XYZ file of C-alpha atoms in Angstrom:
528
model
C -10.041 8.264 25.017
C -7.855 5.195 25.507
C -8.669 4.013 21.968
C -7.646 7.396 20.569
C -4.335 7.265 22.458
C -3.696 3.713 21.246
C -4.411 4.700 17.631
C -2.183 7.769 17.906
C 0.746 5.717 19.257
C 0.462 3.145 16.449
C 0.214 5.801 13.736
C 3.125 7.775 15.204
C 5.243 4.607 15.283
C 4.313 3.958 11.652
C 5.352 7.495 10.660
C 8.673 7.149 12.494
C 9.246 3.848 10.664
C 8.690 5.580 7.322
C 11.272 8.239 8.223
C 13.755 5.552 9.318
C 13.283 3.754 6.006
C 14.631 6.857 4.267
C 17.714 6.721 6.501
C 18.119 2.969 5.871
C 17.032 2.643 2.210
C 18.383 -0.905 1.814
C 15.931 -2.251 4.415
C 12.252 -2.534 3.494
C 10.020 -0.180 5.455
C 7.875 -3.194 6.406
C 10.732 -4.832 8.293
C 11.579 -1.556 9.993
C 7.913 -1.194 10.990
C 7.909 -4.707 12.474
C 11.012 -3.943 14.521
C 9.494 -0.675 15.719
C 6.320 -2.536 16.689
C 8.371 -5.062 18.666
C 10.237 -2.254 20.445
C 6.912 -0.572 21.190
C 5.702 -3.726 22.938
C 8.918 -4.000 24.959
C 8.538 -0.464 26.363
C 5.797 -0.813 29.016
C 5.147 2.928 29.289
C 3.841 3.144 25.719
C 3.156 -0.517 24.939
C 0.746 -0.699 27.855
C -1.381 2.008 26.242
C -2.210 -0.143 23.215
C -5.750 -1.516 23.150
C -6.469 -5.258 23.017
C -6.170 -6.453 19.411
C -9.514 -6.806 17.626
C -9.454 -8.685 14.326
C -12.824 -7.208 13.296
C -11.636 -3.632 13.842
C -8.284 -4.354 12.224
C -9.771 -5.848 9.054
C -12.516 -3.224 8.791
C -10.465 -0.107 9.505
C -7.068 -0.988 8.000
C -7.221 -4.012 5.688
C -10.470 -2.980 3.945
C -9.260 0.478 2.796
C -5.901 -0.979 1.717
C -7.662 -3.565 -0.450
C -9.992 -0.876 -1.804
C -7.053 1.284 -2.888
C -5.235 -1.787 -4.223
C -8.327 -2.640 -6.260
C -8.477 0.925 -7.551
C -4.913 0.544 -8.843
C -6.033 -2.460 -10.925
C -7.739 -2.222 -14.309
C -11.123 -3.962 -14.409
C -10.433 -5.410 -17.854
C -7.288 -7.095 -16.485
C -9.454 -8.823 -13.874
C -11.854 -9.850 -16.650
C -9.042 -11.419 -18.667
C -7.751 -13.285 -15.622
C -11.178 -14.188 -14.209
C -10.788 -17.930 -14.777
C -7.393 -17.983 -13.072
C -8.698 -15.818 -10.220
C -11.582 -18.209 -9.538
C -9.263 -21.205 -9.717
C -6.658 -19.648 -7.415
C -9.196 -18.430 -4.862
C -11.146 -21.704 -4.829
C -9.206 -24.719 -6.073
C -5.732 -23.596 -5.025
C -7.012 -22.567 -1.606
C -8.786 -25.920 -1.123
C -5.686 -27.850 -2.250
C -3.541 -25.935 0.248
C -6.149 -26.583 2.946
C -6.257 -30.336 2.323
C -2.502 -30.898 2.012
C -1.585 -28.645 4.945
C -4.450 -29.935 7.114
C -3.712 -33.631 6.705
C 0.033 -33.001 6.813
C -0.127 -31.197 10.158
C -2.559 -33.800 11.547
C -0.279 -36.698 10.596
C 2.982 -35.127 11.746
C 2.040 -33.091 14.833
C -0.407 -35.403 16.549
C -3.229 -32.885 16.939
C -6.927 -33.354 16.169
C -7.998 -33.190 12.529
C -10.424 -30.249 13.041
C -7.688 -28.199 14.751
C -5.275 -29.088 11.935
C -7.803 -27.774 9.400
C -8.313 -24.587 11.430
C -4.566 -24.007 11.194
C -4.566 -24.833 7.472
C -7.536 -22.543 6.720
C -5.881 -19.584 8.434
C -2.727 -20.186 6.383
C -4.467 -19.913 2.994
C -4.870 -16.101 2.478
C -1.848 -14.315 1.018
C -0.921 -10.665 1.501
C -0.011 -8.318 -1.375
C 1.571 -5.795 0.986
C 3.808 -8.407 2.581
C 4.771 -9.723 -0.872
C 5.972 -6.283 -1.903
C 8.226 -6.137 1.144
C 10.109 -9.323 0.176
C 10.601 -8.206 -3.435
C 11.577 -4.614 -2.659
C 14.273 -3.397 -5.061
C 13.830 -6.406 -7.347
C 12.072 -6.889 -10.692
C 9.111 -9.199 -10.242
C 8.309 -10.931 -13.576
C 5.077 -9.574 -15.042
C 3.111 -12.842 -15.276
C 4.020 -14.128 -11.805
C 3.478 -10.697 -10.285
C 0.022 -10.377 -11.882
C -1.103 -13.791 -10.632
C 0.147 -13.059 -7.125
C -1.656 -9.724 -7.054
C -4.946 -11.131 -8.338
C -4.759 -13.993 -5.859
C -4.096 -11.779 -2.841
C -6.965 -9.444 -3.747
C -9.616 -12.153 -3.684
C -8.516 -15.123 -1.560
C -9.171 -13.606 1.879
C -12.883 -14.423 1.595
C -12.090 -18.077 0.799
C -9.916 -18.324 3.890
C -12.637 -16.832 6.089
C -15.315 -19.280 4.829
C -13.027 -22.300 5.225
C -12.042 -21.147 8.702
C -15.704 -20.915 9.711
C -16.217 -24.456 8.387
C -13.230 -25.791 10.345
C -14.348 -24.051 13.556
C -17.851 -25.577 13.272
C -16.198 -28.964 12.720
C -14.063 -28.392 15.827
C -17.112 -27.422 17.932
C -19.801 -29.800 16.572
C -17.642 -32.748 15.562
C -18.782 -32.905 11.924
C -18.567 -30.951 8.642
C -21.666 -29.571 6.966
C -20.455 -29.540 3.361
C -23.697 -28.225 1.899
C -23.868 -25.310 4.305
C -20.217 -24.474 3.637
C -20.703 -24.402 -0.145
C -23.879 -22.311 0.128
C -22.211 -19.885 2.549
C -19.259 -19.514 0.207
C -21.445 -18.775 -2.806
C -23.601 -16.302 -0.891
C -20.570 -14.588 0.608
C -18.491 -14.413 -2.578
C -21.192 -13.750 -5.194
C -23.067 -11.462 -2.816
C -19.882 -9.517 -2.111
C -19.208 -9.074 -5.827
C -22.754 -7.902 -6.588
C -22.975 -5.650 -3.543
C -19.562 -4.079 -4.214
C -20.252 -3.396 -7.885
C -23.790 -2.077 -7.385
C -23.005 0.258 -4.487
C -19.769 1.469 -6.097
C -21.590 2.150 -9.385
C -24.260 4.176 -7.567
C -21.539 6.185 -5.785
C -19.636 6.773 -9.026
C -22.723 7.961 -10.917
C -23.698 10.244 -8.025
C -20.214 11.730 -7.851
C -20.052 12.229 -11.606
C -23.403 13.996 -11.528
C -22.149 16.357 -8.811
C -18.922 17.018 -10.728
C -20.967 18.303 -13.643
C -23.124 20.630 -11.532
C -22.570 23.644 -9.320
C -23.311 21.517 -6.246
C -19.912 19.825 -6.235
C -17.900 20.509 -3.067
C -14.265 19.436 -3.242
C -13.685 18.630 0.435
C -17.055 16.945 0.948
C -16.607 14.820 -2.168
C -13.140 13.699 -1.085
C -14.369 12.857 2.394
C -17.153 10.682 0.951
C -14.580 8.957 -1.262
C -12.228 8.222 1.664
C -14.966 6.753 3.892
C -16.312 4.570 1.045
C -14.297 1.409 1.897
C -15.116 1.636 5.609
C -18.861 2.060 5.060
C -18.949 -0.503 2.257
C -17.148 -3.163 4.293
C -19.383 -2.895 7.348
C -22.583 -2.689 5.285
C -21.576 -5.830 3.374
C -20.772 -7.679 6.590
C -24.088 -6.529 8.063
C -26.013 -8.283 5.267
C -23.731 -11.351 5.580
C -21.796 -11.093 2.333
C -18.023 -10.744 1.988
C -16.962 -7.223 2.924
C -13.449 -7.943 1.631
C -14.659 -8.880 -1.852
C -17.103 -5.951 -1.827
C -14.371 -3.345 -1.227
C -12.055 -4.909 -3.821
C -14.818 -4.841 -6.458
C -15.675 -1.261 -5.501
C -12.027 -0.325 -6.007
C -12.075 -1.859 -9.497
C -15.132 0.241 -10.403
C -13.437 3.397 -9.106
C -10.379 2.687 -11.266
C -12.418 3.000 -14.447
C -14.006 6.191 -13.094
C -10.616 7.785 -12.503
C -9.349 6.905 -15.975
C -12.289 8.587 -17.703
C -12.872 11.628 -15.456
C -9.472 12.811 -14.252
C -9.574 16.021 -16.298
C -13.073 17.117 -15.267
C -11.697 18.362 -11.968
C -7.876 18.030 -12.058
C -7.465 19.639 -8.640
C -9.833 17.138 -7.039
C -8.253 14.168 -8.823
C -4.713 15.176 -7.910
C -5.652 15.826 -4.297
C -7.323 12.397 -4.145
C -4.189 10.697 -5.541
C -1.994 12.382 -2.940
C -4.417 11.566 -0.140
C -4.669 7.900 -1.143
C -0.878 7.660 -1.431
C -0.421 9.087 2.054
C -3.101 6.868 3.639
C -1.773 3.757 1.899
C 1.812 4.377 3.017
C 0.831 5.036 6.637
C -1.647 2.141 6.822
C 0.856 -0.280 5.254
C 3.421 0.711 7.848
C 0.811 0.460 10.615
C -0.034 -3.109 9.553
C 3.542 -4.204 10.149
C 3.877 -2.183 13.355
C 0.888 -4.143 14.681
C 2.415 -7.377 13.381
C 5.711 -6.779 15.214
C 3.861 -5.687 18.352
C 1.660 -8.796 18.371
C 4.576 -11.205 17.823
C 6.325 -9.945 20.937
C 3.071 -9.794 22.908
C 2.186 -13.399 22.030
C 5.602 -14.625 23.164
C 5.433 -12.550 26.359
C 1.896 -13.660 27.252
C 2.451 -17.369 26.670
C 5.958 -18.354 27.892
C 4.676 -21.847 28.756
C 4.430 -22.612 25.048
C 8.211 -22.914 24.989
C 7.913 -26.054 27.119
C 6.909 -27.747 23.865
C 8.029 -26.672 20.413
C 5.124 -28.345 18.643
C 3.987 -24.919 17.390
C 7.364 -24.478 15.655
C 6.950 -27.803 13.855
C 3.362 -26.983 12.867
C 4.241 -23.512 11.568
C 7.081 -24.958 9.495
C 4.844 -27.708 8.098
C 2.178 -25.178 7.140
C 4.758 -23.150 5.252
C 6.307 -26.120 3.441
C 2.869 -27.503 2.500
C 1.668 -24.177 1.099
C 4.859 -23.576 -0.881
C 4.835 -27.132 -2.248
C 1.202 -26.997 -3.388
C 1.702 -23.565 -4.936
C 4.795 -24.756 -6.816
C 3.032 -27.745 -8.393
C -0.053 -25.645 -9.110
C 2.146 -23.126 -10.943
C 3.820 -25.892 -12.955
C 0.723 -27.919 -13.814
C -2.122 -25.385 -14.025
C -0.426 -22.074 -14.835
C 2.136 -23.716 -17.169
C 5.070 -21.974 -15.469
C 8.622 -23.284 -15.808
C 10.466 -24.313 -12.636
C 11.829 -20.813 -11.960
C 8.495 -19.075 -12.506
C 6.657 -21.672 -10.425
C 9.160 -21.210 -7.601
C 8.665 -17.434 -7.709
C 4.885 -17.917 -7.613
C 5.194 -20.379 -4.725
C 7.514 -18.207 -2.634
C 5.563 -15.045 -3.490
C 2.514 -16.294 -1.588
C 3.593 -14.321 1.468
C 1.458 -14.229 4.603
C 1.015 -11.146 6.738
C -1.295 -9.343 9.078
C -4.498 -10.810 7.573
C -3.326 -14.272 8.637
C -2.738 -13.052 12.183
C -6.117 -11.279 12.190
C -7.872 -14.502 11.177
C -6.088 -16.352 13.975
C -7.382 -13.792 16.464
C -10.984 -14.313 15.325
C -10.827 -17.616 17.235
C -10.912 -15.699 20.500
C -14.668 -15.251 20.003
C -15.288 -18.951 19.327
C -15.389 -22.074 21.488
C -11.811 -23.054 20.613
C -9.977 -24.048 23.795
C -7.475 -21.563 25.184
C -4.539 -23.957 24.808
C -5.418 -24.636 21.162
C -5.909 -20.898 20.553
C -2.398 -20.156 21.837
C -1.006 -22.983 19.702
C -2.679 -21.475 16.632
C -1.264 -18.005 17.359
C 2.295 -19.261 17.722
C 2.156 -21.617 14.731
C 0.686 -18.964 12.422
C 3.328 -16.502 13.656
C 6.023 -18.976 12.572
C 4.285 -19.308 9.186
C 4.232 -15.523 8.705
C 7.883 -15.099 9.675
C 9.068 -17.943 7.404
C 6.948 -16.705 4.485
C 8.687 -13.323 4.723
C 12.256 -14.324 5.561
C 12.687 -17.203 3.067
C 11.694 -15.274 -0.112
C 13.550 -12.180 1.089
C 16.733 -14.281 0.946
C 15.990 -16.439 -2.105
C 14.581 -13.672 -4.290
C 17.965 -11.943 -4.107
C 19.304 -14.839 -6.188
C 16.204 -15.489 -8.313
C 15.135 -11.976 -9.382
C 17.008 -9.269 -11.203
C 17.639 -6.080 -9.229
C 15.937 -2.831 -10.086
C 18.107 0.189 -10.716
C 19.870 0.749 -7.402
C 18.768 3.776 -5.421
C 22.358 5.003 -5.313
C 22.819 4.761 -9.068
C 19.457 6.394 -9.774
C 20.086 9.161 -7.255
C 23.448 10.070 -8.792
C 22.047 10.217 -12.317
C 18.890 12.107 -11.371
C 20.934 14.596 -9.328
C 22.944 15.381 -12.460
C 19.756 15.812 -14.493
C 18.192 17.966 -11.782
C 21.225 20.263 -11.563
C 21.388 20.743 -15.333
C 17.628 21.332 -15.426
C 17.863 24.083 -12.791
C 20.867 25.727 -14.466
C 18.931 26.009 -17.716
C 16.003 27.551 -15.855
C 18.278 30.065 -14.093
C 19.937 31.025 -17.397
C 16.466 31.756 -18.760
C 15.660 34.024 -15.809
C 19.029 35.782 -16.037
C 18.256 36.764 -19.629
C 14.896 38.281 -18.677
C 14.463 41.967 -17.895
C 13.329 41.875 -14.256
C 13.668 44.070 -11.153
C 16.651 42.870 -9.135
C 14.600 41.904 -6.099
C 12.260 39.766 -8.223
C 15.120 38.122 -10.106
C 16.951 37.319 -6.864
C 13.803 35.801 -5.332
C 13.005 33.638 -8.356
C 16.585 32.367 -8.663
C 16.678 31.402 -4.976
C 13.460 29.412 -5.323
C 14.767 27.682 -8.453
C 17.998 26.846 -6.648
C 16.029 25.013 -3.945
C 14.945 22.524 -6.627
C 18.510 21.198 -6.603
C 17.936 20.274 -2.934
C 21.376 21.614 -2.101
C 20.536 24.875 -0.381
C 21.543 24.943 3.268
C 19.330 25.656 6.249
C 21.174 28.899 6.909
C 20.408 29.977 3.332
C 16.737 29.437 4.074
C 16.970 31.406 7.339
C 18.608 34.300 5.509
C 15.893 34.265 2.829
C 13.171 33.973 5.477
C 14.492 37.045 7.305
C 14.535 38.959 4.020
C 10.871 38.068 3.407
C 9.922 39.229 6.909
C 11.879 42.491 6.778
C 11.099 43.652 3.250
C 7.695 44.703 1.921
C 5.600 42.356 -0.193
C 5.985 42.533 -3.961
C 3.693 44.968 -5.714
C 1.058 43.653 -8.110
C 3.307 44.340 -11.108
C 6.275 42.603 -9.431
C 4.117 39.584 -8.607
C 3.078 39.283 -12.222
C 6.707 39.531 -13.370
C 7.659 36.868 -10.801
C 4.916 34.557 -12.055
C 5.949 34.992 -15.695
C 9.599 34.390 -14.804
C 8.645 31.121 -13.128
C 6.493 30.103 -16.089
C 9.358 30.652 -18.548
C 11.909 28.973 -16.297
C 9.756 25.902 -15.570
C 8.834 25.571 -19.244
C 12.544 25.465 -20.035
C 12.991 22.754 -17.403
C 10.248 20.619 -18.943
C 11.693 20.958 -22.428
C 15.000 19.688 -21.111
C 13.339 16.792 -19.241
C 11.327 15.853 -22.338
C 14.572 15.559 -24.277
C 16.233 13.531 -21.510
C 13.252 11.157 -21.162
C 13.690 10.100 -24.772
C 17.430 9.661 -24.433
C 17.713 8.052 -20.967
C 15.082 5.323 -21.213
C 16.652 3.492 -18.281
C 15.776 6.377 -15.948
C 12.547 7.342 -17.676
C 10.294 6.854 -14.642
C 12.557 9.029 -12.497
C 12.654 11.727 -15.179
C 8.860 11.731 -15.449
C 8.694 12.156 -11.688
C 10.868 15.267 -12.029
C 8.616 16.464 -14.845
C 5.621 16.079 -12.568
C 7.386 18.098 -9.871
C 7.858 21.003 -12.265
C 4.159 20.935 -13.147
C 3.267 20.993 -9.461
C 5.722 23.835 -8.909
C 4.070 25.863 -11.660
C 0.637 25.279 -10.136
C 1.957 26.853 -6.926
C 3.212 30.041 -8.567
C 0.226 30.551 -10.876
C -2.779 31.720 -8.929
C -5.107 34.514 -7.966
C -2.435 36.250 -5.878
C -1.571 38.626 -8.711
C -3.332 41.904 -8.214
C -2.561 45.584 -8.362
C -1.629 46.330 -4.761
C -0.647 49.897 -5.680
C -4.255 50.760 -6.474
C -5.474 49.929 -2.915
């Protein structure tokens, strides 16, 4: 029961953060979520209801589905083209960052070499979600953005293997290089094979059901949603990388969606909406937890402020990672200075880094060292988000501002609705049907007042339902009106290329609107 209450509080805080981001559009929802998480921790009445953080639960129940959906948004052939770079970034780049950061922290901070490498290993995985928060509203160059995305999808497994190696070094006093290499190959290759094979079996099974009378929409969607959870824990149970398995499964599902979206449009559209909702809420939840844990760490360990060694270590980890990434971008990826700097700064760290730090709680790492790791990695995460948030404002071109886009799209929306209403006005319709259709079309402008809705609601309650003939006339009026809207939007999309994506979004809304008014509700009520 306590776990359910804890989950509900976190999800509710995430939802509130999403609403606040609409009120404060210039601030990334991720930063708002972090602030809300910090406030949650500072309010004992609700903060005290949150369960003890579990890195295993966090990665399995939140990170795994996010990576699965992120993988599904990526074309498999793109991964194939970038396979060499992916392997290099998730192996060689990670090892370079580990070596430079590990020896740098050891030399400068006066801590043991194994502990320095534990800190360096935890700092290697990057976070695609966190990267999006620092580039919100800005145009990320295509090449740099692609490399950052590919890296963040696959480098978590490398960080986990290297962390296990460093922990064994810390506990036993020596490194078993052979065991580390074998474990990495088994984990990575096994995760790839397991993810592809299981995902392919699921895809074939689902496609078979889609083509038979046994397909059940809700059951099929439920199986799809639980896929990343089941896949992750099954992969971990057989000691291969669950993270890589869910990413590979997502890639397989992308190709399925591309080639089967019209077999069952209702199912596909529902799945898109469901994934969008889950992704938005889980992304916000990640940063709520991040903000909550930052405050909790500081509150639980005030003695750490007697020495600021953790601040030095966190800063060194950040500088080392950025420096290695910059030179890697220049020398291996053949980027110019600007592109290499974007690639270096775009390696943002987030909740996965904190989750890896918390895995040490189940090891033989001393409590004092564990607290040092938590604080230092927290500094790394904060710097990796704040620094690019500031610098990218000078390095990247801005997207179309929300204000500018809103003004232009409002004009297009109003003209679109006026054309639809003119079409309805010219039709021969009963007055009550015409009035109802026009009111509904007017709501598309998003300018009707609440009292207008109340008045219309009272009219619906007081007056009898439309007859079968009136319902059919209403449906046909909507079809003609919405068709007129789409013709107008088609014309605008060719003329206003700058706002094309926004116009297509409006076009999609009209299609959804038509799907709501066309249905089996038309019948001859007078014959009952």
